[in-house]
PDB file of C-alpha atoms in Angstrom:
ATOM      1  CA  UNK P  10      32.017 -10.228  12.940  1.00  0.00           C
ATOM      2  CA  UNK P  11      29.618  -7.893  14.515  1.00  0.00           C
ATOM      3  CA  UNK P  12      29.845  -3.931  14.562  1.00  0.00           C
ATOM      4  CA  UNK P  13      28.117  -1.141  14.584  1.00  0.00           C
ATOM      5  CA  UNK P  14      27.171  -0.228  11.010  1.00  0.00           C
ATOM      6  CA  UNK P  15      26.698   3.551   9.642  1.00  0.00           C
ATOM      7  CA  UNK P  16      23.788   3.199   7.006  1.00  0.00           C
ATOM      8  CA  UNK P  17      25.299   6.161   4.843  1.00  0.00           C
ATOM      9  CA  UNK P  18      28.561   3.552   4.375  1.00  0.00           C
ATOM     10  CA  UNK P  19      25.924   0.954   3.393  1.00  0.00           C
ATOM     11  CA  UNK P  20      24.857   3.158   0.899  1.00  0.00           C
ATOM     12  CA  UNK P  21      28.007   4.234  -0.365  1.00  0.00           C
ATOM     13  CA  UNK P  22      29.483   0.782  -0.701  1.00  0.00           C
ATOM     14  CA  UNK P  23      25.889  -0.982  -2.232  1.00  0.00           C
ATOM     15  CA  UNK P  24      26.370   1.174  -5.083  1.00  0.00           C
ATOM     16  CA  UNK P  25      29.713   0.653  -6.097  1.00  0.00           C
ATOM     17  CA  UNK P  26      30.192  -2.595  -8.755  1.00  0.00           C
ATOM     18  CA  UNK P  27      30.117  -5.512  -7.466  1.00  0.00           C
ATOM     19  CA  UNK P  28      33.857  -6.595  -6.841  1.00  0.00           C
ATOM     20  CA  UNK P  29      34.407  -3.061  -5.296  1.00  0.00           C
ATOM     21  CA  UNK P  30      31.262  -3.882  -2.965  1.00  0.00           C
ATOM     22  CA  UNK P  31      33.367  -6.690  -2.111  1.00  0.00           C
ATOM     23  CA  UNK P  32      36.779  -5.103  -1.593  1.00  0.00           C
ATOM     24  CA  UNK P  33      34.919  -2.294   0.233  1.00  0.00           C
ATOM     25  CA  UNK P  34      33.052  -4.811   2.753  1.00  0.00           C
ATOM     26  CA  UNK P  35      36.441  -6.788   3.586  1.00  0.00           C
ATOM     27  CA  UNK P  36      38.574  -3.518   4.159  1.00  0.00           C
ATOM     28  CA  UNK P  37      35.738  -2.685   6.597  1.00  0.00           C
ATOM     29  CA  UNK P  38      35.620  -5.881   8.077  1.00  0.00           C
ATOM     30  CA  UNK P  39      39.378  -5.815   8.491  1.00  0.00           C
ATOM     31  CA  UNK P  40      39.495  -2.722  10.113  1.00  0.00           C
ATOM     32  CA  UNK P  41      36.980  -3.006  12.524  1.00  0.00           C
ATOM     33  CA  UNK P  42      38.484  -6.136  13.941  1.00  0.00           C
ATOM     34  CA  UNK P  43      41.824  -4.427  13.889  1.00  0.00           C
ATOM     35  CA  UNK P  44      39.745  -2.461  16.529  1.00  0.00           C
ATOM     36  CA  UNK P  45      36.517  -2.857  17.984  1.00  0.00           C
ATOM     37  CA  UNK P  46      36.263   0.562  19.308  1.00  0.00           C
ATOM     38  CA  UNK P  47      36.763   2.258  15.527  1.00  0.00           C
ATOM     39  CA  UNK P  48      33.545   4.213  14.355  1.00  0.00           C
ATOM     40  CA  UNK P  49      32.843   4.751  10.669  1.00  0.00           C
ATOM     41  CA  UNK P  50      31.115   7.832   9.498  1.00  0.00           C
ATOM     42  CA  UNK P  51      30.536   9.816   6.454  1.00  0.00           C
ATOM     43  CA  UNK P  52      33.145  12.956   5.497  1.00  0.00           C
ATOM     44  CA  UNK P  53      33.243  15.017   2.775  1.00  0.00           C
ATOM     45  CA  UNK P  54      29.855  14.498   1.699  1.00  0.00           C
ATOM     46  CA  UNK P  55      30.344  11.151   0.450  1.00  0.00           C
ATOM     47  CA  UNK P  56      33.536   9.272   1.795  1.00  0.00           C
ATOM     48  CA  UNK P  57      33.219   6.462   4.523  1.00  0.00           C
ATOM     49  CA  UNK P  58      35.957   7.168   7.135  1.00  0.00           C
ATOM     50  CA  UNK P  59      37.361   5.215  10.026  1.00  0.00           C
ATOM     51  CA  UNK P  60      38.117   6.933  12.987  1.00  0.00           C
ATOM     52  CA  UNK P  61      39.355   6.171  16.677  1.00  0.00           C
ATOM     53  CA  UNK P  62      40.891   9.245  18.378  1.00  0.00           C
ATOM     54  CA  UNK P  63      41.967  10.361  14.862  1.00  0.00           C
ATOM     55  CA  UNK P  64      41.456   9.343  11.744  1.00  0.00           C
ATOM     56  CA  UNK P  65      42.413   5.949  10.835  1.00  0.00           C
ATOM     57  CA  UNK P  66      41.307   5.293   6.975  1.00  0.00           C
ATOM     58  CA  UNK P  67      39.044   6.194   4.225  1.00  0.00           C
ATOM     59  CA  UNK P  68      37.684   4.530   0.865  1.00  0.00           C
ATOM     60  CA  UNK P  69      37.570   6.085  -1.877  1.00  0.00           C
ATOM     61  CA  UNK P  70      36.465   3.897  -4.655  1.00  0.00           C
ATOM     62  CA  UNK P  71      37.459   4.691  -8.378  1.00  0.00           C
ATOM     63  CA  UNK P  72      36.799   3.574 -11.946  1.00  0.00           C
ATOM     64  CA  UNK P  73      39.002   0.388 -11.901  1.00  0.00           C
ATOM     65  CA  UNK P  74      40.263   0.100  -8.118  1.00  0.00           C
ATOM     66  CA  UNK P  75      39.449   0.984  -4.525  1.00  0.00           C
ATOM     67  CA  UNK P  76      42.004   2.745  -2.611  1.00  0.00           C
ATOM     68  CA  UNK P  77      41.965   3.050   0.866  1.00  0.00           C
ATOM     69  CA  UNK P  78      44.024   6.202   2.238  1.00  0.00           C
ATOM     70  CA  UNK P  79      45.616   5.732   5.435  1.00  0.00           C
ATOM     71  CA  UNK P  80      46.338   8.375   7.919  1.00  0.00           C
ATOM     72  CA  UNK P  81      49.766   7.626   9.064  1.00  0.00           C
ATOM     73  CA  UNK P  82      51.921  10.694   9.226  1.00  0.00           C
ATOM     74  CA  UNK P  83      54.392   8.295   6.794  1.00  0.00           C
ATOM     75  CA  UNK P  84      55.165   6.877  10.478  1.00  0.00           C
ATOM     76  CA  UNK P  85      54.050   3.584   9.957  1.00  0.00           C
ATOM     77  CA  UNK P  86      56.656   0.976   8.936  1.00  0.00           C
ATOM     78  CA  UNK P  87      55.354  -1.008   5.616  1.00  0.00           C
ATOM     79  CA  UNK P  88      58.313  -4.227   5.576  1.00  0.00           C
ATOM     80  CA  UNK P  89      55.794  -6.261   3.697  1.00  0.00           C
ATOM     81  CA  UNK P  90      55.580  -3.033   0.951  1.00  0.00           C
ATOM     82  CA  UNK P  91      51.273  -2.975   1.227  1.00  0.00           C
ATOM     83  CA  UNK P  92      51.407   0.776   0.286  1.00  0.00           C
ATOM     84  CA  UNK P  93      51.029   1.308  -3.569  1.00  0.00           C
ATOM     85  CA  UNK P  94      51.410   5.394  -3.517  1.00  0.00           C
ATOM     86  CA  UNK P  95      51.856   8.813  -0.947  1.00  0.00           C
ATOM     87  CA  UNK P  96      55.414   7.288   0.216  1.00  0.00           C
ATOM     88  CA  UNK P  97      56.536  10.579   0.412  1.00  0.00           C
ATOM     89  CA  UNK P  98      53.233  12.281   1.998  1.00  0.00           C
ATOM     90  CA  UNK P  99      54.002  14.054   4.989  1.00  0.00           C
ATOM     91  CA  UNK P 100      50.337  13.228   6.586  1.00  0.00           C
ATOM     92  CA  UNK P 101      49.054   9.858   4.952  1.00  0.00           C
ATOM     93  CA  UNK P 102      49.691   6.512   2.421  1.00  0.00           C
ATOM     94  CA  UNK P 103      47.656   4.648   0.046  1.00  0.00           C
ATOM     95  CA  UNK P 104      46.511   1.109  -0.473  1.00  0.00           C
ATOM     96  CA  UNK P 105      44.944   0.786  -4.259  1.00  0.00           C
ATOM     97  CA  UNK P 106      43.316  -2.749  -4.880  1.00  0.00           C
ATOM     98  CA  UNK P 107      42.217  -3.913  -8.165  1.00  0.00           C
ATOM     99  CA  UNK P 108      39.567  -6.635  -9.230  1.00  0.00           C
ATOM    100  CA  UNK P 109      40.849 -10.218  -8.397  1.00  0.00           C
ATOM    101  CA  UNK P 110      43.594  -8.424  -6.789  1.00  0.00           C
ATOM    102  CA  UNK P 111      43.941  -9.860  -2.796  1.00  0.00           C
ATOM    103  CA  UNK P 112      44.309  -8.281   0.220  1.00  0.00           C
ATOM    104  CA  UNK P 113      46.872  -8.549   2.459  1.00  0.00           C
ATOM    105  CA  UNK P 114      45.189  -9.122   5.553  1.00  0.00           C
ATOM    106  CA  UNK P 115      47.741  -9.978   8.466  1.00  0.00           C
ATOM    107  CA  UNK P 116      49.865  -6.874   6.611  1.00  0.00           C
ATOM    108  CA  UNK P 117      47.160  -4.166   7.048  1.00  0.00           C
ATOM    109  CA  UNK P 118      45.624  -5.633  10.006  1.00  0.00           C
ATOM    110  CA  UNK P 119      48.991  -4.236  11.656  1.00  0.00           C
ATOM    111  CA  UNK P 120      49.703  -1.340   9.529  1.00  0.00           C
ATOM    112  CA  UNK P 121      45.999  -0.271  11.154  1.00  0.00           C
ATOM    113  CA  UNK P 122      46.590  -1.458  14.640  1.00  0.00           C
ATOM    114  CA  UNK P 123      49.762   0.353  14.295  1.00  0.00           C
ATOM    115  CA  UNK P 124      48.104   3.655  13.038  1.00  0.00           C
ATOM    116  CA  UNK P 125      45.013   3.289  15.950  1.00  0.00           C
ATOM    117  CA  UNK P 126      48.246   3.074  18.280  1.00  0.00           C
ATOM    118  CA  UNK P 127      49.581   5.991  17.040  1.00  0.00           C
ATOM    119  CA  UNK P 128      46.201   7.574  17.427  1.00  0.00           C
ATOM    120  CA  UNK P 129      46.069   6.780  20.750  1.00  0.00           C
ATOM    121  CA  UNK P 130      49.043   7.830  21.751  1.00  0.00           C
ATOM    122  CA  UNK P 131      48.321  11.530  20.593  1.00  0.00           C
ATOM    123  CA  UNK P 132      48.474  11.364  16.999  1.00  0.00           C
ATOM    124  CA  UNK P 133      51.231  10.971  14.478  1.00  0.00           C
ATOM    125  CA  UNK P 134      51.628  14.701  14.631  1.00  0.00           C
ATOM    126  CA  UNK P 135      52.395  14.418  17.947  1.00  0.00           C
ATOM    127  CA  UNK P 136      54.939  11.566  17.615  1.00  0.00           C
ATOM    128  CA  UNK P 137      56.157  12.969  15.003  1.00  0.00           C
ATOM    129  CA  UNK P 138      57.466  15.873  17.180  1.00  0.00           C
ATOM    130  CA  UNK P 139      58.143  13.910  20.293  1.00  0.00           C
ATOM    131  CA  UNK P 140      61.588  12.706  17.604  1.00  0.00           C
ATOM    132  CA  UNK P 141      62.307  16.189  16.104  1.00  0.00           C
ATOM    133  CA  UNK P 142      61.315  14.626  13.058  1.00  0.00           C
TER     134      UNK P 142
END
């Protein structure tokens, strides 16, 4: 798969261990073919992002596991239970992945599709109001 690349992710990612390199590069990969339109930049100094009208995701990576921090609103259904934490966060979920653990891809391919919809559409914010909730 072919996208544009932000070198500051590059950097962010080539440092990491090796088995987060790899969880970091196939989250990446995952969400840019969710969308070919996403961008990824840098935020809070450090953190790749994902963004398309919104943001979509970020990776954060910690001492033993990656987690990837969706942007959801909590509006996004989850009926194959992907999300490990934030099920009651008003503005966004959380995917950690350990080493050996796999990913899920068909699961957050649409959880992110989903989300980029969302985006699209306004915002969760703004769905979230369109139905009083």
């Amino acid at each position: 798969m072919s996208y544009d690349k932000d070198p500051r992710v590059d950097d962010y990612i080539d440092k990491l261990p090796d088995w987060q390199q790899q969880i970091c590069h196939q989250v990446r990969d995952i969400v840019h073919a969710a969308d070919p339109e996403v961008v990824e930049t840098i935020k809070r100094t450090v953190q790749p992002y994902f963004v398309l009208n919104g943001n979509v995701c970020a990776l954060l990576a910690a001492k033993n596991h990656v987690n990837v921090f969706l942007y959801d609103g909590g509006i996004v259904p989850d009926p194959e239970g992907i999300i490990t934490a934030g099920h009651q966060n008003k503005t966004g979920r959380m995917i950690s992945y350990h080493e050996g653990e796999p990913i899920n891809v068909p699961a957050l391919t649409r959880y992110l599709k989903h989300i980029i919809a969302n985006n699209r559409a306004g915002g969760w914010r703004k769905i979230k109001a369109a139905q009083g909730l």
